[in-house]
């Protein structure tokens, strides 16, 4: 944190929560993040530990074991997670934050009661499966089908790039159902261990500690009660959660940018070249100032938009601007941090080296930069 949180938005309770998240991250994640990333996975008991610390429940209904709260708690959670220095660990650990909200919002009570408490207790893992090999940006063009056959749907198709796809017990899957006016997007909760499902892991540039999978559905039977909302409501439900998801992504990006600033600053204070500390060089000081400026601007946008969401506004364009701005801030800070650390910034095991490799996914997932710009132009009316 470069500057104290703005007291207009953050209460003592928020700050107590911030301290508890940070304690958890520094005790349970940060010391192991590098080893887990190199190993390509993190231990499954981390879900239970995160649930015991009250982190998995944030933002979910109390009725199912969640903790209802304002957007600032979510901002704090996503920002503070960054101190672990591994997007891979936390994107896997918190995949339910994209995999379970639609169920909580519009699922049948019987399904919610059976599934949500286990996910929020860290006993089961949830993932969201929208993207397909033929494309992720154009959600309306997905090809996976759900055909109604009496008391169940028959699912056929495939999904790709799915975070926690290998480990997940439950998948919220975007499918095409047959509507009166032709195929329409629907959401359905699928038990990931059902017959007819096969999964294979994918290797990637960063986020090594999280699993990312391709998932195939062949005549997979799913009970009709697992439909989330009504047939044809899938697109609306996905859009409904996008503002929250993008605010969370922005808070995470801002958090990673702060970690980059922190590590660059510490290095610059200690490293001596040509008889002086790097931090005494104007070029390096200006680099740090540019990082700090972008972080403060991102933080101001986050606070403003979190309060507007809590007030019931739907600032789609501004949230999309924030999503792009925050990921660009992260990209700038990761690049500046690696440059400041010099050769050490390029070494495996250095935190900013890992973060540098993790920037791109933030600019692609949750709505890519280009898609955000199209949305902004449309919302602003040009
Ligand atoms: C590590 C990782 C984890 C992921 N986790 C998940 C997950 O858990 N669940 C899930 O469903 N998906 C997940 N995704 C997928 C992610 O959401 C998609 O990659 C993203 O939506 C983009 O889709 P795509 O890769 O198919 O690219 P495409 O949609 O094919 O787009 C390719 C490029 O073209 C650009 N583009 C597309 N259309 C236009 C246009 N009209 N005008 C201009 N430019 C355009 C895009 O911005 C992008 O740069 C993950 C991806 C990664 C890399």
PDB file of N, CA, C and O in Angstrom, residues 77-101:
ATOM      1  N   UNK A  77      -9.716  -8.388  -0.531  1.00  0.00           N
ATOM      2  CA  UNK A  77      -9.319  -9.788  -0.688  1.00  0.00           C
ATOM      3  C   UNK A  77      -8.448  -9.971  -1.939  1.00  0.00           C
ATOM      4  O   UNK A  77      -7.373 -10.581  -1.883  1.00  0.00           O
ATOM      5  N   UNK A  78      -8.904  -9.429  -3.057  1.00  0.00           N
ATOM      6  CA  UNK A  78      -8.177  -9.628  -4.312  1.00  0.00           C
ATOM      7  C   UNK A  78      -6.856  -8.863  -4.338  1.00  0.00           C
ATOM      8  O   UNK A  78      -5.882  -9.328  -4.931  1.00  0.00           O
ATOM      9  N   UNK A  79      -6.844  -7.712  -3.681  1.00  0.00           N
ATOM     10  CA  UNK A  79      -5.619  -6.918  -3.659  1.00  0.00           C
ATOM     11  C   UNK A  79      -4.564  -7.571  -2.763  1.00  0.00           C
ATOM     12  O   UNK A  79      -3.400  -7.696  -3.139  1.00  0.00           O
ATOM     13  N   UNK A  80      -4.975  -8.000  -1.601  1.00  0.00           N
ATOM     14  CA  UNK A  80      -4.022  -8.541  -0.632  1.00  0.00           C
ATOM     15  C   UNK A  80      -3.495  -9.926  -1.025  1.00  0.00           C
ATOM     16  O   UNK A  80      -2.384 -10.296  -0.664  1.00  0.00           O
ATOM     17  N   UNK A  81      -4.315 -10.673  -1.779  1.00  0.00           N
ATOM     18  CA  UNK A  81      -3.858 -11.985  -2.263  1.00  0.00           C
ATOM     19  C   UNK A  81      -2.556 -11.856  -3.036  1.00  0.00           C
ATOM     20  O   UNK A  81      -1.763 -12.790  -3.116  1.00  0.00           O
ATOM     21  N   UNK A  82      -2.357 -10.681  -3.635  1.00  0.00           N
ATOM     22  CA  UNK A  82      -1.203 -10.489  -4.522  1.00  0.00           C
ATOM     23  C   UNK A  82       0.124 -10.661  -3.795  1.00  0.00           C
ATOM     24  O   UNK A  82       1.138 -11.015  -4.412  1.00  0.00           O
ATOM     25  N   UNK A  83       0.145 -10.415  -2.452  1.00  0.00           N
ATOM     26  CA  UNK A  83       1.411 -10.512  -1.727  1.00  0.00           C
ATOM     27  C   UNK A  83       1.971 -11.938  -1.738  1.00  0.00           C
ATOM     28  O   UNK A  83       3.147 -12.153  -1.453  1.00  0.00           O
ATOM     29  N   UNK A  84       1.150 -12.901  -2.077  1.00  0.00           N
ATOM     30  CA  UNK A  84       1.654 -14.267  -2.230  1.00  0.00           C
ATOM     31  C   UNK A  84       2.600 -14.379  -3.422  1.00  0.00           C
ATOM     32  O   UNK A  84       3.406 -15.305  -3.502  1.00  0.00           O
ATOM     33  N   UNK A  85       2.488 -13.427  -4.347  1.00  0.00           N
ATOM     34  CA  UNK A  85       3.411 -13.383  -5.487  1.00  0.00           C
ATOM     35  C   UNK A  85       3.181 -14.464  -6.515  1.00  0.00           C
ATOM     36  O   UNK A  85       4.043 -14.734  -7.341  1.00  0.00           O
ATOM     37  N   UNK A  86       2.009 -15.107  -6.483  1.00  0.00           N
ATOM     38  CA  UNK A  86       1.713 -16.132  -7.483  1.00  0.00           C
ATOM     39  C   UNK A  86       0.239 -16.071  -7.873  1.00  0.00           C
ATOM     40  O   UNK A  86      -0.634 -16.473  -7.096  1.00  0.00           O
ATOM     41  N   UNK A  87      -0.011 -15.582  -9.066  1.00  0.00           N
ATOM     42  CA  UNK A  87      -1.381 -15.574  -9.584  1.00  0.00           C
ATOM     43  C   UNK A  87      -1.890 -16.989  -9.783  1.00  0.00           C
ATOM     44  O   UNK A  87      -3.091 -17.244  -9.726  1.00  0.00           O
ATOM     45  N   UNK A  88      -0.955 -17.902 -10.028  1.00  0.00           N
ATOM     46  CA  UNK A  88      -1.352 -19.290 -10.249  1.00  0.00           C
ATOM     47  C   UNK A  88      -2.016 -19.882  -9.023  1.00  0.00           C
ATOM     48  O   UNK A  88      -3.078 -20.507  -9.118  1.00  0.00           O
ATOM     49  N   UNK A  89      -1.402 -19.670  -7.857  1.00  0.00           N
ATOM     50  CA  UNK A  89      -1.968 -20.241  -6.633  1.00  0.00           C
ATOM     51  C   UNK A  89      -3.361 -19.664  -6.384  1.00  0.00           C
ATOM     52  O   UNK A  89      -4.333 -20.393  -6.186  1.00  0.00           O
ATOM     53  N   UNK A  90      -3.460 -18.331  -6.427  1.00  0.00           N
ATOM     54  CA  UNK A  90      -4.744 -17.744  -6.017  1.00  0.00           C
ATOM     55  C   UNK A  90      -5.834 -17.870  -7.082  1.00  0.00           C
ATOM     56  O   UNK A  90      -7.014 -17.946  -6.749  1.00  0.00           O
ATOM     57  N   UNK A  91      -5.446 -17.938  -8.363  1.00  0.00           N
ATOM     58  CA  UNK A  91      -6.506 -18.130  -9.370  1.00  0.00           C
ATOM     59  C   UNK A  91      -7.103 -19.523  -9.219  1.00  0.00           C
ATOM     60  O   UNK A  91      -8.309 -19.722  -9.417  1.00  0.00           O
ATOM     61  N   UNK A  92      -6.281 -20.498  -8.830  1.00  0.00           N
ATOM     62  CA  UNK A  92      -6.808 -21.838  -8.582  1.00  0.00           C
ATOM     63  C   UNK A  92      -7.607 -21.889  -7.287  1.00  0.00           C
ATOM     64  O   UNK A  92      -8.746 -22.356  -7.260  1.00  0.00           O
ATOM     65  N   UNK A  93      -7.014 -21.328  -6.232  1.00  0.00           N
ATOM     66  CA  UNK A  93      -7.645 -21.383  -4.909  1.00  0.00           C
ATOM     67  C   UNK A  93      -9.008 -20.691  -4.899  1.00  0.00           C
ATOM     68  O   UNK A  93      -9.926 -21.110  -4.187  1.00  0.00           O
ATOM     69  N   UNK A  94      -9.125 -19.632  -5.689  1.00  0.00           N
ATOM     70  CA  UNK A  94     -10.370 -18.859  -5.690  1.00  0.00           C
ATOM     71  C   UNK A  94     -11.152 -19.026  -6.993  1.00  0.00           C
ATOM     72  O   UNK A  94     -11.912 -18.142  -7.375  1.00  0.00           O
ATOM     73  N   UNK A  95     -10.990 -20.156  -7.679  1.00  0.00           N
ATOM     74  CA  UNK A  95     -11.715 -20.315  -8.963  1.00  0.00           C
ATOM     75  C   UNK A  95     -13.227 -20.332  -8.737  1.00  0.00           C
ATOM     76  O   UNK A  95     -13.996 -20.058  -9.652  1.00  0.00           O
ATOM     77  N   UNK A  96     -13.647 -20.613  -7.502  1.00  0.00           N
ATOM     78  CA  UNK A  96     -15.097 -20.586  -7.231  1.00  0.00           C
ATOM     79  C   UNK A  96     -15.663 -19.176  -7.325  1.00  0.00           C
ATOM     80  O   UNK A  96     -16.867 -19.012  -7.461  1.00  0.00           O
ATOM     81  N   UNK A  97     -14.789 -18.134  -7.257  1.00  0.00           N
ATOM     82  CA  UNK A  97     -15.320 -16.770  -7.345  1.00  0.00           C
ATOM     83  C   UNK A  97     -15.822 -16.461  -8.756  1.00  0.00           C
ATOM     84  O   UNK A  97     -16.579 -15.524  -8.954  1.00  0.00           O
ATOM     85  N   UNK A  98     -15.387 -17.269  -9.742  1.00  0.00           N
ATOM     86  CA  UNK A  98     -16.023 -17.163 -11.067  1.00  0.00           C
ATOM     87  C   UNK A  98     -16.918 -18.385 -11.324  1.00  0.00           C
ATOM     88  O   UNK A  98     -17.843 -18.316 -12.117  1.00  0.00           O
ATOM     89  N   UNK A  99     -16.656 -19.490 -10.620  1.00  0.00           N
ATOM     90  CA  UNK A  99     -17.389 -20.731 -10.893  1.00  0.00           C
ATOM     91  C   UNK A  99     -18.708 -20.877 -10.152  1.00  0.00           C
ATOM     92  O   UNK A  99     -19.574 -21.645 -10.573  1.00  0.00           O
ATOM     93  N   UNK A 100     -18.874 -20.128  -9.042  1.00  0.00           N
ATOM     94  CA  UNK A 100     -20.069 -20.350  -8.225  1.00  0.00           C
ATOM     95  C   UNK A 100     -21.078 -19.189  -8.129  1.00  0.00           C
ATOM     96  O   UNK A 100     -22.211 -19.429  -7.714  1.00  0.00           O
ATOM     97  N   UNK A 101     -20.712 -17.955  -8.483  1.00  0.00           N
ATOM     98  CA  UNK A 101     -21.677 -16.854  -8.294  1.00  0.00           C
ATOM     99  C   UNK A 101     -22.984 -17.026  -9.072  1.00  0.00           C
ATOM    100  O   UNK A 101     -24.049 -16.654  -8.570  1.00  0.00           O
TER     101      UNK A 101
END
